[in-house]
CSV table of C-alpha atoms and ligand atoms in Angstrom, one decimal:
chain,number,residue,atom,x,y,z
J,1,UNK,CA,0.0,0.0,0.0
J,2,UNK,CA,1.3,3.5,-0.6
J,3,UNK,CA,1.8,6.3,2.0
J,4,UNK,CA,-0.8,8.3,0.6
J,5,UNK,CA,-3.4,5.6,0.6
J,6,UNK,CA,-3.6,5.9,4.6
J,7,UNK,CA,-2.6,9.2,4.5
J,8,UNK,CA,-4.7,12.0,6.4
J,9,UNK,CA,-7.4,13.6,4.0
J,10,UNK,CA,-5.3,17.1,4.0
J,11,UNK,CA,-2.3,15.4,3.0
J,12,UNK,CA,-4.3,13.8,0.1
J,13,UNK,CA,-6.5,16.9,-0.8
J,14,UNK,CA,-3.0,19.2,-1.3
J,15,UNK,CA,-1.7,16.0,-3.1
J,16,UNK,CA,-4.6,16.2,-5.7
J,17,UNK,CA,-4.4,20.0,-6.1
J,18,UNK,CA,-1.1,19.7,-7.0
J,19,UNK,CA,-1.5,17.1,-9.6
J,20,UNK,CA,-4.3,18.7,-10.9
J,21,UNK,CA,-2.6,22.4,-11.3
J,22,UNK,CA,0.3,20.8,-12.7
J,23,UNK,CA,-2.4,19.3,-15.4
J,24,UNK,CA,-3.9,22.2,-16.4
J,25,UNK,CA,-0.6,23.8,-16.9
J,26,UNK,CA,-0.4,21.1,-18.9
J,27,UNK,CA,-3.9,20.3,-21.2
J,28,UNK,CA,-4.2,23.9,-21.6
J,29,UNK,CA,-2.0,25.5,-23.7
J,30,UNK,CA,-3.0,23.1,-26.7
J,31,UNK,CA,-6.5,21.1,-25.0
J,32,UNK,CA,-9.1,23.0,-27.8
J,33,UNK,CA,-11.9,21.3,-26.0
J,34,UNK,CA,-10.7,22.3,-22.2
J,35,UNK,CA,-9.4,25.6,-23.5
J,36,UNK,CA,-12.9,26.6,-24.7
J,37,UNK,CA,-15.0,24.5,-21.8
J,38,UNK,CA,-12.7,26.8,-19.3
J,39,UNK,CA,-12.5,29.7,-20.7
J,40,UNK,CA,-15.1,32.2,-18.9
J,41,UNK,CA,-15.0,35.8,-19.9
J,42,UNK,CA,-12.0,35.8,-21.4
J,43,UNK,CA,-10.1,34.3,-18.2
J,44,UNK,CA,-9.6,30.9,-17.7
J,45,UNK,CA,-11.4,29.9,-14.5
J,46,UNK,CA,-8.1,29.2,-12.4
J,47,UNK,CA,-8.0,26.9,-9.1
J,48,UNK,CA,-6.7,28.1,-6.3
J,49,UNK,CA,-7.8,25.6,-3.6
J,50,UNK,CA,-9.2,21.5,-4.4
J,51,UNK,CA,-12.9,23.6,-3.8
J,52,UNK,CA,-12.4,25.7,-7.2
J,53,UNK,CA,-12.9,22.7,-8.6
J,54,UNK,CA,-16.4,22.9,-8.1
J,55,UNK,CA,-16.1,26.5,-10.6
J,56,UNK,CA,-15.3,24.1,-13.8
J,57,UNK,CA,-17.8,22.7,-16.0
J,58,UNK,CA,-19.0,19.0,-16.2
J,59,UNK,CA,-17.9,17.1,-19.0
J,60,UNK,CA,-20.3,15.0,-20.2
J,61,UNK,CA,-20.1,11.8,-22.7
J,62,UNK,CA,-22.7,13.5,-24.9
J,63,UNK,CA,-20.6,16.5,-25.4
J,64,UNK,CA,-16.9,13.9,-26.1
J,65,UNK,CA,-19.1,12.2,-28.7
J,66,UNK,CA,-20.5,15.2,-30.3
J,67,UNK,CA,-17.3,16.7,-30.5
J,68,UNK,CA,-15.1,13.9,-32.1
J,69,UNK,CA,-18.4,14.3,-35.0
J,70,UNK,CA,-16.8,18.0,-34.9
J,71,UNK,CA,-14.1,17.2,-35.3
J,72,UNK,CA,-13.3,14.1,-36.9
J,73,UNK,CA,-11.5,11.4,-36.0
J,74,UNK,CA,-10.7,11.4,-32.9
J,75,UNK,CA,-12.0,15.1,-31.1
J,76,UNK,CA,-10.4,18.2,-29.8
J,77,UNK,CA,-10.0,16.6,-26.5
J,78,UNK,CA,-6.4,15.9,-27.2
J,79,UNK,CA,-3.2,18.1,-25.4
J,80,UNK,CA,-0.4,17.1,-28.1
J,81,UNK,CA,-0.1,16.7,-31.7
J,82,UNK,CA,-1.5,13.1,-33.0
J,83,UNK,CA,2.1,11.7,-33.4
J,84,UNK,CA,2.8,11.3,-29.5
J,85,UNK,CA,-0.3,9.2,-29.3
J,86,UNK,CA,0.6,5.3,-29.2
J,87,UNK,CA,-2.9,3.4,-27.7
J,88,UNK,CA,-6.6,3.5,-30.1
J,89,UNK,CA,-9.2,1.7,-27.8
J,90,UNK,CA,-12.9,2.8,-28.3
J,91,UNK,CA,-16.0,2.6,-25.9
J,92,UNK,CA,-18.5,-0.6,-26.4
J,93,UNK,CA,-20.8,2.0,-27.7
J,94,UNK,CA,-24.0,0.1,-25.6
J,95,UNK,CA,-25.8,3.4,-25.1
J,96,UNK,CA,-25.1,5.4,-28.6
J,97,UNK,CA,-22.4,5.6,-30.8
J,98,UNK,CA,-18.5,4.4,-29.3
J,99,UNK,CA,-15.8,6.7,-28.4
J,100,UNK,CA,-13.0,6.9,-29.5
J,101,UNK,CA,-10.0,7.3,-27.1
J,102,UNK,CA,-6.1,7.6,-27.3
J,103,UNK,CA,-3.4,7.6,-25.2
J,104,UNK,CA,-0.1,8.9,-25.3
J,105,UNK,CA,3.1,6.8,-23.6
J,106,UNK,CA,3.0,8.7,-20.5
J,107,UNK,CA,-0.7,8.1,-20.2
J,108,UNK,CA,-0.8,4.4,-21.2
J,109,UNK,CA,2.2,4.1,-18.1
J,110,UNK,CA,-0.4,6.0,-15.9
J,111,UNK,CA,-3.3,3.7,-16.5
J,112,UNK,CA,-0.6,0.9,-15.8
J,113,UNK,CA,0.2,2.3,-12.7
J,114,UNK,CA,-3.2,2.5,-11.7
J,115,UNK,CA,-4.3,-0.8,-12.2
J,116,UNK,CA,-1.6,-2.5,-10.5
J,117,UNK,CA,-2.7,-0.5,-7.3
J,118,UNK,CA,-5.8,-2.7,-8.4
J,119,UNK,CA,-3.4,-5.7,-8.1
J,120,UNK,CA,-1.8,-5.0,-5.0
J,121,UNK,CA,-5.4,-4.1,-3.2
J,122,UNK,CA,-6.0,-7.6,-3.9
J,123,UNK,CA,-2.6,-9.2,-2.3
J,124,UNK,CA,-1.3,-10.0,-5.8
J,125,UNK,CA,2.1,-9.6,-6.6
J,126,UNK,CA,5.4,-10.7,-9.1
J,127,UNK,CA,5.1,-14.2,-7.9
J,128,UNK,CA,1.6,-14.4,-9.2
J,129,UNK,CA,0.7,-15.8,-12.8
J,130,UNK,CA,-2.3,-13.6,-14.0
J,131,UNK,CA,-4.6,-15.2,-16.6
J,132,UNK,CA,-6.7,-12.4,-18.4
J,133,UNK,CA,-9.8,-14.5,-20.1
J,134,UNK,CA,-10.8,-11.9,-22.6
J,135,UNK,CA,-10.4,-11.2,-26.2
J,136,UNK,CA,-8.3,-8.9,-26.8
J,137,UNK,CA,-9.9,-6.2,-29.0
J,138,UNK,CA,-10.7,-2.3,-29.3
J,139,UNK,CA,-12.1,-2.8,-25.7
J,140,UNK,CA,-9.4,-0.9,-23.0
J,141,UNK,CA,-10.0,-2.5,-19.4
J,142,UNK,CA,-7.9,-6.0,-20.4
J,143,UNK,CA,-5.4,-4.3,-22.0
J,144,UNK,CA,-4.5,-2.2,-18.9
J,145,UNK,CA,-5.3,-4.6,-16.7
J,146,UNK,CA,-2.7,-6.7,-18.9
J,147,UNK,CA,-0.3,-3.7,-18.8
J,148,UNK,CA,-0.2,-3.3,-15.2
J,149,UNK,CA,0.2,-7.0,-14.2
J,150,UNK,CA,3.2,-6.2,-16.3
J,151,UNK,CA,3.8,-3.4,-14.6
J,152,UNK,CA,3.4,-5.2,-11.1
J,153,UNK,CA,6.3,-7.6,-12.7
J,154,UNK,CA,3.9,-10.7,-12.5
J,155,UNK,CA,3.9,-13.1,-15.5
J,156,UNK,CA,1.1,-12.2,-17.2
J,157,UNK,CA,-1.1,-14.6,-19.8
J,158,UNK,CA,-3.6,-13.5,-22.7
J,159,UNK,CA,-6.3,-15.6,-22.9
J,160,UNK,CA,-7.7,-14.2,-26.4
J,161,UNK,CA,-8.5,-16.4,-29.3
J,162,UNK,CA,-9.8,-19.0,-27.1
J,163,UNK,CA,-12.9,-20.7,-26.0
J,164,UNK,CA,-13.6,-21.0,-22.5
J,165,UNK,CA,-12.5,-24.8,-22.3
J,166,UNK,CA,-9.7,-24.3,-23.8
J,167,UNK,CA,-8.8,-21.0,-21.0
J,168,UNK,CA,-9.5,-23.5,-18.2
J,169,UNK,CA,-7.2,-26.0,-19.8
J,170,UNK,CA,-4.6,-23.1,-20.4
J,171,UNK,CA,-5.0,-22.0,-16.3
J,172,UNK,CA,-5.0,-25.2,-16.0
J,173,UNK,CA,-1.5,-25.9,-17.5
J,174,UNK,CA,0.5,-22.9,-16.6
J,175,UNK,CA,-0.7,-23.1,-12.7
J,176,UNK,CA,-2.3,-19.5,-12.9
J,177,UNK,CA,-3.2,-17.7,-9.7
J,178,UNK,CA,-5.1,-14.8,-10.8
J,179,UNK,CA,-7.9,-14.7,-13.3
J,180,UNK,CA,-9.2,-11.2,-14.3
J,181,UNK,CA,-12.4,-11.0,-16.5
J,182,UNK,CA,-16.3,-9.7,-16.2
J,183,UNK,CA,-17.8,-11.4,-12.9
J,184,UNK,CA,-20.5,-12.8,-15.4
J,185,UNK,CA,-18.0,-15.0,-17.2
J,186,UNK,CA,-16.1,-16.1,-14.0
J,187,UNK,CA,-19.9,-17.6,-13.5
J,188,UNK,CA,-19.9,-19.5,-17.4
J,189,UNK,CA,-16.4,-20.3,-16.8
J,190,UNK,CA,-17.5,-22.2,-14.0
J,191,UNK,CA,-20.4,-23.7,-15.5
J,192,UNK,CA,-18.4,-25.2,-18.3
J,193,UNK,CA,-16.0,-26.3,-16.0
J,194,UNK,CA,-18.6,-28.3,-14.1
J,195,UNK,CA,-20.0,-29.5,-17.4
J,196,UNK,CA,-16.2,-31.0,-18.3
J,197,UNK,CA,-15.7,-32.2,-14.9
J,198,UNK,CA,-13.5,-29.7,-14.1
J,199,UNK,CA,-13.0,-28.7,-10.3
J,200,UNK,CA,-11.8,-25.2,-10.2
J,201,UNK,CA,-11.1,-25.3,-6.5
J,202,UNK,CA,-8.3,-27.7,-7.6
J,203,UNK,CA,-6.9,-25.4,-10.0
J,204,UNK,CA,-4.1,-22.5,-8.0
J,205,UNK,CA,-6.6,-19.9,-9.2
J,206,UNK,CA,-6.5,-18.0,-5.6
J,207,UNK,CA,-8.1,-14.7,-6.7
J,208,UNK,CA,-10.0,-13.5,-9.0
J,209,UNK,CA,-10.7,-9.8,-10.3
J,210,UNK,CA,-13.8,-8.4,-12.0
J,211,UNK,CA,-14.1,-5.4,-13.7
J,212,UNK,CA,-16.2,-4.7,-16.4
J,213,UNK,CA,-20.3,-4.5,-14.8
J,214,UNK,CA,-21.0,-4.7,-11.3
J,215,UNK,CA,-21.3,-8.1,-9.8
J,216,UNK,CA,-17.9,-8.6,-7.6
J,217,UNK,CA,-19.4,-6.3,-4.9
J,218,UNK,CA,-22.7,-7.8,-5.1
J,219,UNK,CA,-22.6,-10.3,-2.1
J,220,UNK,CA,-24.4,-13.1,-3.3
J,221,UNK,CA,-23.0,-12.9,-6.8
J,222,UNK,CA,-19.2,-12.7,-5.4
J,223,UNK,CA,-19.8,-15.5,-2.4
J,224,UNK,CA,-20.8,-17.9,-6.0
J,225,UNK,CA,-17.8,-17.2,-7.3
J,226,UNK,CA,-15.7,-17.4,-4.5
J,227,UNK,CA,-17.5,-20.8,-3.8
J,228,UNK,CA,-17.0,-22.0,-7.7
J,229,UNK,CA,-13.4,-21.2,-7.7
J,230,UNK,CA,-11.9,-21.7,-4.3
J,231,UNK,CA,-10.9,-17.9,-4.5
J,232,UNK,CA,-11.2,-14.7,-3.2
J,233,UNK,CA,-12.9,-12.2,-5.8
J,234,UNK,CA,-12.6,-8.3,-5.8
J,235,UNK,CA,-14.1,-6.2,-7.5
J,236,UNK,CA,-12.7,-3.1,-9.7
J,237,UNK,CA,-14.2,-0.3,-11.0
J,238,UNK,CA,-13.0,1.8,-14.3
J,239,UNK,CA,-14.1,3.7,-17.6
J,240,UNK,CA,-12.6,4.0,-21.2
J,241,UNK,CA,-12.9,7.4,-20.7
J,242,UNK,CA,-11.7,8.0,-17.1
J,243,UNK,CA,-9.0,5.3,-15.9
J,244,UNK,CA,-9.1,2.8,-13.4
J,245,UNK,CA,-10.2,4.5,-10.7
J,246,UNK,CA,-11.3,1.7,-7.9
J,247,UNK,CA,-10.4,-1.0,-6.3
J,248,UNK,CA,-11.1,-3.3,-3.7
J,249,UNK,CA,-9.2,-3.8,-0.3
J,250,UNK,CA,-9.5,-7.2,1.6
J,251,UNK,CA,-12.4,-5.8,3.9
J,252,UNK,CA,-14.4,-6.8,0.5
J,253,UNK,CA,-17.0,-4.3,1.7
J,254,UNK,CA,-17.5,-2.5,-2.4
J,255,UNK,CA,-14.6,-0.3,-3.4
J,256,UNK,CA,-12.3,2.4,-2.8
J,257,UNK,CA,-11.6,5.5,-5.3
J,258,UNK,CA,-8.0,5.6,-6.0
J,259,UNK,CA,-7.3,9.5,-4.8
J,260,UNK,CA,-3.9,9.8,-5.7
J,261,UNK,CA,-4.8,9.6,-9.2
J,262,UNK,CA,-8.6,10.7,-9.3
J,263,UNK,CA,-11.0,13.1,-8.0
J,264,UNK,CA,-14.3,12.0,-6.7
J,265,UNK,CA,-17.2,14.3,-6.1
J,266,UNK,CA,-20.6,12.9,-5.0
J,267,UNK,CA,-23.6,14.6,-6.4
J,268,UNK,CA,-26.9,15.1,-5.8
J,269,UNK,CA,-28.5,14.4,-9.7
J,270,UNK,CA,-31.3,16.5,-9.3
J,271,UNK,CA,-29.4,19.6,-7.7
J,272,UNK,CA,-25.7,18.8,-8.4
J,273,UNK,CA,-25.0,19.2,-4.7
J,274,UNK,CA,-22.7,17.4,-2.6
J,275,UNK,CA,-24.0,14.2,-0.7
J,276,UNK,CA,-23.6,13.3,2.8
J,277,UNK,CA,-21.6,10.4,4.0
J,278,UNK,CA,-24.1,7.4,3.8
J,279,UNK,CA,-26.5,8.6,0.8
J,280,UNK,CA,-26.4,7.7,-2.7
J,281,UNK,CA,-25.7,10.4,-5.5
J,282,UNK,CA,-23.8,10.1,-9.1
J,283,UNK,CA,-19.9,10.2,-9.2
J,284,UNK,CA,-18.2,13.0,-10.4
J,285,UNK,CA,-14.8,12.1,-11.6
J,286,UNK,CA,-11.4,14.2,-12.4
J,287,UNK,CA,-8.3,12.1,-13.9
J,288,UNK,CA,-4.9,13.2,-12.8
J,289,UNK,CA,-2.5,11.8,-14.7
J,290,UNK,CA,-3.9,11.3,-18.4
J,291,UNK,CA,-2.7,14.5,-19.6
J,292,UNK,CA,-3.0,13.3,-23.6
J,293,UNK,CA,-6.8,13.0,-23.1
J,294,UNK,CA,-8.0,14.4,-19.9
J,295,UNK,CA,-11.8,13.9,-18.3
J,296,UNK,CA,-12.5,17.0,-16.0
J,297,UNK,CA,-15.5,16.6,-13.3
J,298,UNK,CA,-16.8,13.2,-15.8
J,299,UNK,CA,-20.2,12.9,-15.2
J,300,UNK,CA,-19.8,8.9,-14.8
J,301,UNK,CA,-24.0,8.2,-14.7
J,302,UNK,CA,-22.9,5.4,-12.2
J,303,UNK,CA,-24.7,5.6,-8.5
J,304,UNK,CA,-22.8,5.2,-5.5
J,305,UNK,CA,-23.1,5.5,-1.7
J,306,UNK,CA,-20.7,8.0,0.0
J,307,UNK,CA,-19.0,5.5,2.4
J,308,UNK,CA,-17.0,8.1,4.3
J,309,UNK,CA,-13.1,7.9,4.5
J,310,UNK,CA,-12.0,5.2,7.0
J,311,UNK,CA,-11.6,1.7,6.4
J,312,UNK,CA,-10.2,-1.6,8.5
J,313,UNK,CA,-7.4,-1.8,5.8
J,314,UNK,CA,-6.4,0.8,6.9
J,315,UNK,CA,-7.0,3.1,3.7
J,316,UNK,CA,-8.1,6.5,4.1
J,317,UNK,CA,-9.1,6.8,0.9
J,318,UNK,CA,-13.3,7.7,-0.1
J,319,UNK,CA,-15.1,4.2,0.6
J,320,UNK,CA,-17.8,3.6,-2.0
J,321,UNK,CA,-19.7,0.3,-0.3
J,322,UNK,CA,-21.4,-1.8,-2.3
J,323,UNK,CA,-19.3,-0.6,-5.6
J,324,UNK,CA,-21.2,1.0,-8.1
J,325,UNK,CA,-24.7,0.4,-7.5
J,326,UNK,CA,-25.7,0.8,-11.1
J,327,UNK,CA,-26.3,3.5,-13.6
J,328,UNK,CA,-28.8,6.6,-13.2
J,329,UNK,CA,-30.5,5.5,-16.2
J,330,UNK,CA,-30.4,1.5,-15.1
J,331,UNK,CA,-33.2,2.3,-12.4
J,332,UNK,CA,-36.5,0.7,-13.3
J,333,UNK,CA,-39.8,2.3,-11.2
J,334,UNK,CA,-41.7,-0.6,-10.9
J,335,UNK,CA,-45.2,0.1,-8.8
J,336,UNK,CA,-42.9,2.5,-7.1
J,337,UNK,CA,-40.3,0.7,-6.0
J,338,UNK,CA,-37.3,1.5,-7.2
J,339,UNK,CA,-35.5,-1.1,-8.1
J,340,UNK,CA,-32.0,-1.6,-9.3
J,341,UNK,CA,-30.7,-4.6,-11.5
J,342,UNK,CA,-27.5,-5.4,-9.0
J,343,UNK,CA,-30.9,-6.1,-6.1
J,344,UNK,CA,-32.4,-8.8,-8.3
J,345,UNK,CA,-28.8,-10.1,-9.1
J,346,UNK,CA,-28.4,-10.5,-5.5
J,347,UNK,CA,-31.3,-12.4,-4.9
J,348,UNK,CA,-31.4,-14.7,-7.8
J,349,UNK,CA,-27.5,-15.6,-7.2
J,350,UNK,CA,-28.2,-16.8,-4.0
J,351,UNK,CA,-30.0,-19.8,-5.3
J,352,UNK,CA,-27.6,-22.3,-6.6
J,353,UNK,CA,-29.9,-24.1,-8.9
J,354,UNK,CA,-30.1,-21.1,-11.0
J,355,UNK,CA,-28.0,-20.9,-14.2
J,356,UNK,CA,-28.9,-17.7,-15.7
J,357,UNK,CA,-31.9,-15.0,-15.7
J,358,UNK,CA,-33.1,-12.5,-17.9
J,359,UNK,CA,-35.1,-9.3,-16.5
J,360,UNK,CA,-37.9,-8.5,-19.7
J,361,UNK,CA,-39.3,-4.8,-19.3
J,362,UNK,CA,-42.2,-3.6,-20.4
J,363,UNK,CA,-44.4,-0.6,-20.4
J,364,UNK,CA,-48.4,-0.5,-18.6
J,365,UNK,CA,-49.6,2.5,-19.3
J,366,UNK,CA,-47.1,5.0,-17.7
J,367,UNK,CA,-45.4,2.2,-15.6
J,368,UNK,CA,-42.8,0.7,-16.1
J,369,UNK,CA,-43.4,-3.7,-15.2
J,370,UNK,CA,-40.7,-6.8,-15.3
J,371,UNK,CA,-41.0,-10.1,-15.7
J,372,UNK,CA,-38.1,-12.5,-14.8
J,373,UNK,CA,-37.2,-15.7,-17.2
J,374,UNK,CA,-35.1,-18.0,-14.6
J,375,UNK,CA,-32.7,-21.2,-15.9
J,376,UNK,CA,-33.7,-23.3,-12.5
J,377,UNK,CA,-36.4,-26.1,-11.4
J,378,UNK,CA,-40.0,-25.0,-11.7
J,379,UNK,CA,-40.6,-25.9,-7.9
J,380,UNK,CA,-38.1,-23.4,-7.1
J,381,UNK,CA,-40.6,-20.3,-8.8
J,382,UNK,CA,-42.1,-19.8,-5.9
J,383,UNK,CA,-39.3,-19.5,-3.2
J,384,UNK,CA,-37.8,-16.8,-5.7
J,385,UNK,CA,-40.9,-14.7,-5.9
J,386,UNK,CA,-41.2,-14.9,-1.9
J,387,UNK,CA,-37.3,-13.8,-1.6
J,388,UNK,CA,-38.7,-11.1,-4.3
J,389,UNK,CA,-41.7,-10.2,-2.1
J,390,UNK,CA,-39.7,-9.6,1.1
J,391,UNK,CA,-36.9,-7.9,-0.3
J,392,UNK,CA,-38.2,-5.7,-2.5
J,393,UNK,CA,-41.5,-5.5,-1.6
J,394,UNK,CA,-42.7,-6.3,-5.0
J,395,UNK,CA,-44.4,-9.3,-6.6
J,396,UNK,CA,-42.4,-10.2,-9.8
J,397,UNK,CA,-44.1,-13.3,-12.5
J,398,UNK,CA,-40.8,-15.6,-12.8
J,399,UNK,CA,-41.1,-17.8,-15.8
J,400,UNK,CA,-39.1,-20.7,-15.3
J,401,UNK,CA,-36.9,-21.9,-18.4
J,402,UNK,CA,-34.8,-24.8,-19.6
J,403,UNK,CA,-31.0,-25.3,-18.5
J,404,UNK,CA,-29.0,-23.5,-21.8
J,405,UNK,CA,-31.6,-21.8,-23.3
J,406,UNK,CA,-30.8,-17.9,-22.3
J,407,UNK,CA,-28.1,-15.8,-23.7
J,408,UNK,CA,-24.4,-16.9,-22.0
J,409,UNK,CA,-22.1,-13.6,-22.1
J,410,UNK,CA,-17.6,-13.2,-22.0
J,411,UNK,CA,-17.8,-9.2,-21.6
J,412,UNK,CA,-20.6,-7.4,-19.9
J,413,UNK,CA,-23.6,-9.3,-19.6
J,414,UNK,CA,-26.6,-8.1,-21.1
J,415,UNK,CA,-29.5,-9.6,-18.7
J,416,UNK,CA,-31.9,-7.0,-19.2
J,417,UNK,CA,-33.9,-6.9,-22.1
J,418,UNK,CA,-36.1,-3.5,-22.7
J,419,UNK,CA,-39.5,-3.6,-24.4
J,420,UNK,CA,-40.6,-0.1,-23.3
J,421,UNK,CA,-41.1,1.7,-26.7
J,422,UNK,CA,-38.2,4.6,-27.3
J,423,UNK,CA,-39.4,8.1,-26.7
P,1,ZN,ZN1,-10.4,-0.8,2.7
């Protein structure tokens, strides 16, 4: 752990106001896009104390994608000429058209750095053999993750190009300790292992590390996985267009924002105000460190809970428990409840008969309504829905299906499907 994780919070707020004077010094000479977001009246809003920050803009991903269609190809969100640039990697484009992102050397090194703080959260180190079961594509999080294990000086495996029997063989073969993929595959891993008679608690898999969707700080989903493999799973939290910013400790209570290299604000969505310690609001994010293609107060859409600043690890960096509850724009209003998809993950996981589940939404009227298809014994329908009723106060139908019939997913699962016509 370094100093400045246990640090006291002044000696971590004058480290990030350094860092992040430093940067602008740095972005804006050249940044068009910052340049022009910061310049007010002619001045550009200058930061005096870490609270100035709260004077800048939000950047939003509307406004990055609108602007690379400005400016083709890649945006005016970029602080040196094109040659320094050496990474392309683009967002998964889910929720409108992908984004394109590059990174310069000193960049790619700081997202490096970054991750393997992910690493050492997690007790991993050189002597570890870390198996990344992903295809290796435009998509960024394996690729750092890759770099930093690197970085960390462990020996470090691709797993692209395979499928997942033939990973398990390959963990299998080079003793790996460490696997790092969604927490949705770790679960399809381990059902494919079970259907080859595979035991993964014999395999020297000891931890595993989930980035990608929530799931690793969802307790019931990250006790299966622990169970399948024998291992203890942490979560991590990251963005294309932000870094990796969190990571788990071994309290395994959700995930802590990495403050030496990012600043977290915790807003209110309806009135952009600060939240207390304890309530849920949207994260706010600043990079430090990714001077080639800065994000400046990110408006991240994920929800989290302001979990205050101490920790049994001993970290004094900002808790976020539970990790990243879900996105603004996840929420469903169903009877009003509100209810998130992580809640009916961590109902449904508990059960071990189930396989997979898929949440179907549709609209009544003004209101919104889901129905749950569930791979699991028809005698089982009932317990679910009772589960259902008590923690959520809601009565959901549950159509039970046939083992292998719903969608199996190696990146972020898609589970929900929408029926609500688009306004
Ligand atoms: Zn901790």
């Amino acid at each position: 752990m370094s100093r400045l994780e246990t640090a006291d919070r002044s000696r971590i707020e004058t480290h990030q106001l350094g860092r992040l004077q430093e940067g602008l010094g740095r972005i804006l000479p050249a940044n068009r896009f910052y340049r022009r977001k910061l310049l007010q009246e002619s001045e550009i809003i200058s930061i005096e104390r870490l609270a100035d920050l709260a004077r800048l803009p939000f950047t939003s991903k509307r406004e990055l994608v609108s602007d690379q269609e400005e400016h083709p190809l890649f945006g005016a969100n970029l602080s040196y000429p094109l040659s320094e640039y050496v990474r392309f990697h683009q967002t998964s484009g889910t929720a409108g058209r992908p984004l394109k992102i590059l990174d310069t050397q000193e960049s790619w090194d700081w997202w490096a750095e970054c991750w393997t703080s992910v690493y050492r959260a997690a007790g991993v180190s050189r002597d570890d053999i870390v198996f990344l079961a992903f295809g290796f594509g435009p998509f960024i999080g394996f690729w750092s993750a890759y770099e930093g294990a690197k970085r960390l000086g462990a020996l470090t495996v691709p797993g692209g190009s395979m499928d997942s029997l033939q990973r398990l063989r390959a963990m299998q073969e080079i003793d790996a300790t460490v696997l790092v993929c969604t927490p949705s595959y770790a679960l399809r891993l381990a059902e494919v292992a079970q259907e080859h008679g595979i035991d993964l608690r014999e395999l020297s898999v000891r931890v595993t590390i989930h980035a990608g969707e929530p799931g690793a700080s969802i307790p019931a989903t990250r006790e299966r996985i622990e169970q399948a493999w024998g291992a203890r799973t942490y979560d991590h939290a990251g963005m294309t267009e932000m870094g990796a910013y969190g990571f788990a400790c071994s309290e395994q209570q959700g995930i802590h924002v990495n403050e030496g290299e990012f600043i977290a604000e915790i807003l209110d969505p309806a009135t952009n105000q600060p939240v207390g310690e304890g309530q849920v609001g949207e994260l706010i994010l600043t990079n430090l460190g990714r001077w080639g293609c800065p994000a400046l107060r990110y408006r991240t859409g994920d929800l989290v809970r302001h979990g205050g600043y101490s920790c049994a690890c001993g970290r004094s960096f900002l808790m976020l428990p539970g990790g990243v509850l879900g996105r603004a724009d996840d929420m469903l209003i169903v009877r009003g409840v509100n209810v998130y998809p992580s809640a009916l993950a961590n109902i449904l996981h508990r059960f071990p008969e189930v396989t997979e589940y898929r949440v179907i939404v549709t609209k009544n009227g003004p209101l919104d309504e889901i129905a749950l298809q569930v791979e699991c014994p028809t005698a089982l329908i009932s317990t679910i829905q009772e589960e259902m009723r008590v923690a959520l106060n809601l009565r959901v139908p549950i159509e039970p299906v046939e083992l292998g019939t719903l969608p199996r997913f190696e990146l972020k699962a898609k589970r929900v499907v929408d029926h609500r016509p688009r306004l």
